[in-house]
Short mmCIF file of C-alpha atoms in Angstrom, two decimals:
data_model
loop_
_atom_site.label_atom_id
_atom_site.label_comp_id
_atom_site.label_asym_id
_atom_site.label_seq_id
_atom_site.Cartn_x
_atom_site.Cartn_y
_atom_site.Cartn_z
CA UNK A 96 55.43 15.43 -21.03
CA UNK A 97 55.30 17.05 -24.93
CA UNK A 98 53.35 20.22 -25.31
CA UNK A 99 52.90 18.91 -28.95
CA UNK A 100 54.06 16.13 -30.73
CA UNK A 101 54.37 15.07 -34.34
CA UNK A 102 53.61 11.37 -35.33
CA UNK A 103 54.87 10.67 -39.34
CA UNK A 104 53.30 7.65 -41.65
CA UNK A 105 56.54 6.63 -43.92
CA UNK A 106 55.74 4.43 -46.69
CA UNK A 107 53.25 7.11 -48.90
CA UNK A 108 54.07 10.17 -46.30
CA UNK A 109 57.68 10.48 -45.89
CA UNK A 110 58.12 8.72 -49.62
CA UNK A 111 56.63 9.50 -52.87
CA UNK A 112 55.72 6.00 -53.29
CA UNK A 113 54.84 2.67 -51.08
CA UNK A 114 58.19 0.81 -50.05
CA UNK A 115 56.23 -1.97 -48.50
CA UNK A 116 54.37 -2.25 -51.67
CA UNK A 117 56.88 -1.52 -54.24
CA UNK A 118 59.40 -4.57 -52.51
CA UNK A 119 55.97 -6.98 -52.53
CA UNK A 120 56.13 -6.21 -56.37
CA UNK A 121 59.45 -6.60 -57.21
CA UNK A 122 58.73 -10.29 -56.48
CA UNK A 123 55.11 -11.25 -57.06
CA UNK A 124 53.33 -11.41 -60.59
CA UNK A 125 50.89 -8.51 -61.33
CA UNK A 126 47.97 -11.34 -61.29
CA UNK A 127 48.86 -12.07 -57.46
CA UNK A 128 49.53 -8.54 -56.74
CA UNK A 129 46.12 -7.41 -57.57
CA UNK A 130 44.29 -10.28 -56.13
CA UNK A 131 45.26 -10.01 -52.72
CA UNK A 132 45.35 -6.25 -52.43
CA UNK A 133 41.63 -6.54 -54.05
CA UNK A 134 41.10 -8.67 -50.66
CA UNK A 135 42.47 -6.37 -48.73
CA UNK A 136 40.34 -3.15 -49.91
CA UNK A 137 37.20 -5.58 -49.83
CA UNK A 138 37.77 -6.49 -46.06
CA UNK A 139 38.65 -10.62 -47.65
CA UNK A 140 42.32 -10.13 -45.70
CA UNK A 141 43.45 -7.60 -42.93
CA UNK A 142 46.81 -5.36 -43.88
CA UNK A 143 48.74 -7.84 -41.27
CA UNK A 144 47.32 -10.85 -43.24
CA UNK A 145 48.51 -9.12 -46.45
CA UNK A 146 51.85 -8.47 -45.34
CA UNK A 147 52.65 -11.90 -43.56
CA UNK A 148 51.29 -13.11 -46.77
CA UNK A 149 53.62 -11.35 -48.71
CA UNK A 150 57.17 -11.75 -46.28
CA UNK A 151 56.62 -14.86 -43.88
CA UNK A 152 58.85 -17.65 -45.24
CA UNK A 153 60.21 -15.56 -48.59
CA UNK A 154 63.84 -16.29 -49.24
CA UNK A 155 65.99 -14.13 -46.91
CA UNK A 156 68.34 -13.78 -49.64
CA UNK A 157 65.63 -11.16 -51.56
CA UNK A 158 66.19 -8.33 -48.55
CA UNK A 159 69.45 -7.38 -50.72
CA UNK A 160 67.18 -6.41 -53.93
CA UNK A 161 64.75 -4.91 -51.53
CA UNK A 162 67.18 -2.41 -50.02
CA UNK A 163 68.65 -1.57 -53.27
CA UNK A 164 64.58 -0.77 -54.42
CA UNK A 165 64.18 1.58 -51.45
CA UNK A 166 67.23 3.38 -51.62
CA UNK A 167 66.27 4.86 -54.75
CA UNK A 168 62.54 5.87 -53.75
CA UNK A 169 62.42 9.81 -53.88
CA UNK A 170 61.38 10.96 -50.19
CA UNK A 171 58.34 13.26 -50.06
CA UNK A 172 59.64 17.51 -51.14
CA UNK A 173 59.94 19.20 -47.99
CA UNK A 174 60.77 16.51 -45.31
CA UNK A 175 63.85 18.41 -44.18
CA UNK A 176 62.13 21.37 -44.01
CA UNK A 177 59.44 20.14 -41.95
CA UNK A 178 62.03 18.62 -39.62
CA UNK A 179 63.80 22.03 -39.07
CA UNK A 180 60.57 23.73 -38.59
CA UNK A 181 59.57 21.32 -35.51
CA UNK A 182 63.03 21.76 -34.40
CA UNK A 183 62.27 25.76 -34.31
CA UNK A 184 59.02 24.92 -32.85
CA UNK A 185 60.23 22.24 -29.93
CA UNK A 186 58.06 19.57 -31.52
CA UNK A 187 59.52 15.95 -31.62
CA UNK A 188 58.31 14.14 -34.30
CA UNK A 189 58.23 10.11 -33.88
CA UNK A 190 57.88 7.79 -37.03
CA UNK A 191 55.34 5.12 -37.02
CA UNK A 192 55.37 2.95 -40.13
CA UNK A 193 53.57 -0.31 -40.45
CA UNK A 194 56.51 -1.27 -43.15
CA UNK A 195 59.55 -3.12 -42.52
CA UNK A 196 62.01 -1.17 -39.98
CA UNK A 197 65.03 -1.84 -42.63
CA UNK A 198 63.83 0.04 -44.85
CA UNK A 199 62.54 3.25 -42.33
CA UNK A 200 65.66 3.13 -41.03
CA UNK A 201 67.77 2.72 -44.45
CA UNK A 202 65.65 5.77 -46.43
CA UNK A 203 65.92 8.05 -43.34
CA UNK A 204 69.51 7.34 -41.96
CA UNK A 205 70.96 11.10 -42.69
CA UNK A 206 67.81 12.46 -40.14
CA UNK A 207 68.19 9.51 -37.70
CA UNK A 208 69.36 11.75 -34.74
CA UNK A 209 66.60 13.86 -35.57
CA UNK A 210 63.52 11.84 -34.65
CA UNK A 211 62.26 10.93 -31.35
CA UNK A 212 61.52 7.59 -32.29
CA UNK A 213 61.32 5.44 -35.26
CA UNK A 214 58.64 2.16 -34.75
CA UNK A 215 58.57 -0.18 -37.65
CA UNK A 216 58.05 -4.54 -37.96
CA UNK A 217 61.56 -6.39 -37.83
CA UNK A 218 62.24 -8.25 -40.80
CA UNK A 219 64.31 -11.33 -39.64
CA UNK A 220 66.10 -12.40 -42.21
CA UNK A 221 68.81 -14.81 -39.91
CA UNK A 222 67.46 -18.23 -41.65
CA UNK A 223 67.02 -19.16 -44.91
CA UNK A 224 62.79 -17.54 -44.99
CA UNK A 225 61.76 -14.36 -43.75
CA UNK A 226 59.60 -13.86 -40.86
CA UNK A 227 58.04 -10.57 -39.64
CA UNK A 228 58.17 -9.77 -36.02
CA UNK A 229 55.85 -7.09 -34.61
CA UNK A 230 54.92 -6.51 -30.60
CA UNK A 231 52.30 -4.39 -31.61
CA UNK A 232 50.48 -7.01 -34.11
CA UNK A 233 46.58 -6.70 -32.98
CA UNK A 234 45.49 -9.08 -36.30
CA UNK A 235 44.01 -6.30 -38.23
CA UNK A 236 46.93 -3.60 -38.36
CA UNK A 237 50.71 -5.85 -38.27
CA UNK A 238 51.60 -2.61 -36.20
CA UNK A 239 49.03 -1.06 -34.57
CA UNK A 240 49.88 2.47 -34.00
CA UNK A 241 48.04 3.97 -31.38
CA UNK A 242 49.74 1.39 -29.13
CA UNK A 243 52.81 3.14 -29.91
CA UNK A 244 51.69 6.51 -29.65
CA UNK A 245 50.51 5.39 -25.84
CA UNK A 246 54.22 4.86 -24.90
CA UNK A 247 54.38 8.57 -25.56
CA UNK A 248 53.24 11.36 -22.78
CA UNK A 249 51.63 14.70 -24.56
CA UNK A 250 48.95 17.56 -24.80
CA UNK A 251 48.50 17.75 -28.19
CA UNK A 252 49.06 15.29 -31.05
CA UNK A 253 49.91 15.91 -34.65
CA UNK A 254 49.23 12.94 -37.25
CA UNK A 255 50.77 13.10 -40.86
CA UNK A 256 49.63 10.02 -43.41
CA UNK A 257 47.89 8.62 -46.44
CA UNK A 258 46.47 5.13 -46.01
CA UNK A 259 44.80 2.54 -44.59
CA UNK A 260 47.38 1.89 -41.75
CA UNK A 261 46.91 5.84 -40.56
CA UNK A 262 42.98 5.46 -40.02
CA UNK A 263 43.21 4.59 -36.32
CA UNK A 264 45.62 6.79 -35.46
CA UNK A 265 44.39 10.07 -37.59
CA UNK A 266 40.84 9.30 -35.01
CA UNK A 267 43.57 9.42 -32.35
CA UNK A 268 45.16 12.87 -32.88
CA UNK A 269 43.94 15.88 -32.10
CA UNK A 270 44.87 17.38 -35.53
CA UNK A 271 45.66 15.25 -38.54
CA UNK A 272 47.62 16.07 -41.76
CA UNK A 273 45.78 13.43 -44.67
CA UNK A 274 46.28 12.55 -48.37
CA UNK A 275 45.05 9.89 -50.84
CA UNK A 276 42.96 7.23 -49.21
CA UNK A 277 42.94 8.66 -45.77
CA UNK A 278 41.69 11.80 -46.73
CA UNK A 279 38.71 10.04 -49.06
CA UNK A 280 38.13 8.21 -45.55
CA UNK A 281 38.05 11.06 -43.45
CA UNK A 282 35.92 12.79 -45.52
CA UNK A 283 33.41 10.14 -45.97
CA UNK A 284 33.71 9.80 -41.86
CA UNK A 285 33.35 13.57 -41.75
CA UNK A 286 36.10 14.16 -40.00
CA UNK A 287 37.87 17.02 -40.04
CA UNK A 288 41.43 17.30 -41.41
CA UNK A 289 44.05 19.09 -43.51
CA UNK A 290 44.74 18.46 -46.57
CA UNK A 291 48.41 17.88 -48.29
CA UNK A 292 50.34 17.24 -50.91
CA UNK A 293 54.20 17.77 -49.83
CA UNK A 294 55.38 18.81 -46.12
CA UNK A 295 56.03 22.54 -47.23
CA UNK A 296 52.00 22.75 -47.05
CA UNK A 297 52.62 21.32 -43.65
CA UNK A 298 54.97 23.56 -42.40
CA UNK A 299 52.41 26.46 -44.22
CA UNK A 300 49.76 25.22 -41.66
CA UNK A 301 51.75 24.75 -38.86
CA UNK A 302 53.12 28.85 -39.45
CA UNK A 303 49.57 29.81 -40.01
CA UNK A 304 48.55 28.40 -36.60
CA UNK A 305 46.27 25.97 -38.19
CA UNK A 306 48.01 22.56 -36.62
CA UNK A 307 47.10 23.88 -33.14
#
């Protein structure tokens, strides 16, 4: 069992920008774009709906110009930091993104060996369409996340994200770390959490004691 554990949103957290969303829009018209994210904020389509929308049956052959998107996104200031300060501390920190695990895995290869876990949706990209593959698809979330934070054993959980896929799992931690959308729902669920704008305010809370 963990003393403390750190679970990290990627896509809006870990990056300065969606990945999930910036790949959708390398491909769809602005017209389409809007639409069905418009759905999804009205409660029309659920984020998995969205998504499978978006990936299930694409070409394969666009995961090239995807990859080459994401390895330019700019990764949020601080993220090494923060991963040498849980190192100090003895606090794993596991990745949980409800965005395709190629590009998790592509954007944080040089920290690999430093996470716990990473838990993302497979892409599969072996025939000529797409087709997202998620255990942990519940309908509503493509990967629901506090299934995968049950596969973990701890005391004390820290959540870091921004959006709508974090909302579960920032009720599920015992002290959460929230920006942009999540932190407009928290507030309006009066919930209490910390706000943030890169990790060094993080690691600023987690010195002053105020993570715990």
């Amino acid at each position: 069992m963990y003393d403390t554990i750190a679970f990290v949103d990627f896509d809006g957290t870990i990056t300065m920008e969606d990945t999930l969303e910036g790949a959708i829009r390398l491909f769809a018209s602005p017209e389409e774009f809007h639409s069905v994210k418009g759905k999804l904020v009205r409660g029309e389509m659920t984020l998995s709906q969205v998504v499978r929308y978006a990936f299930d049956g694409a070409p394969s052959s666009r995961l090239e110009r995807m990859l080459d998107y994401v390895k330019g996104v700019a990764l949020r200031p601080g993220f090494p930091e923060f991963l040498d300060e849980m190192d100090k501390r003895k606090i794993p920190v596991v990745v949980i993104s409800g965005g395709v695990r190629q590009f998790v895995e592509l954007r944080l290869s040089p920290w690999r060996g430093r996470l716990l876990g990473v838990h993302a949706v497979d892409l599969d990209t072996s025939g000529p369409g797409m087709k997202l593959l998620s255990p942990y698809d519940d309908g509503n979330e493509l990967l629901k996340k506090t299934d995968v934070m049950a596969l973990y054993d701890y005391r004390h959980a820290i959540g870091i994200g921004d959006s709508f896929t974090d909302m579960k799992m920032s009720l599920a931690v015992d002290t959460i770390f929230a920006r942009d959308v999540l932190a407009a729902y928290l507030q309006k669920m009066g919930r209490q959490f910390l706000q943030y704008d890169t990790f060094f305010d993080v690691i600023e809370a987690v010195r002053n004691s105020l993570a715990f």
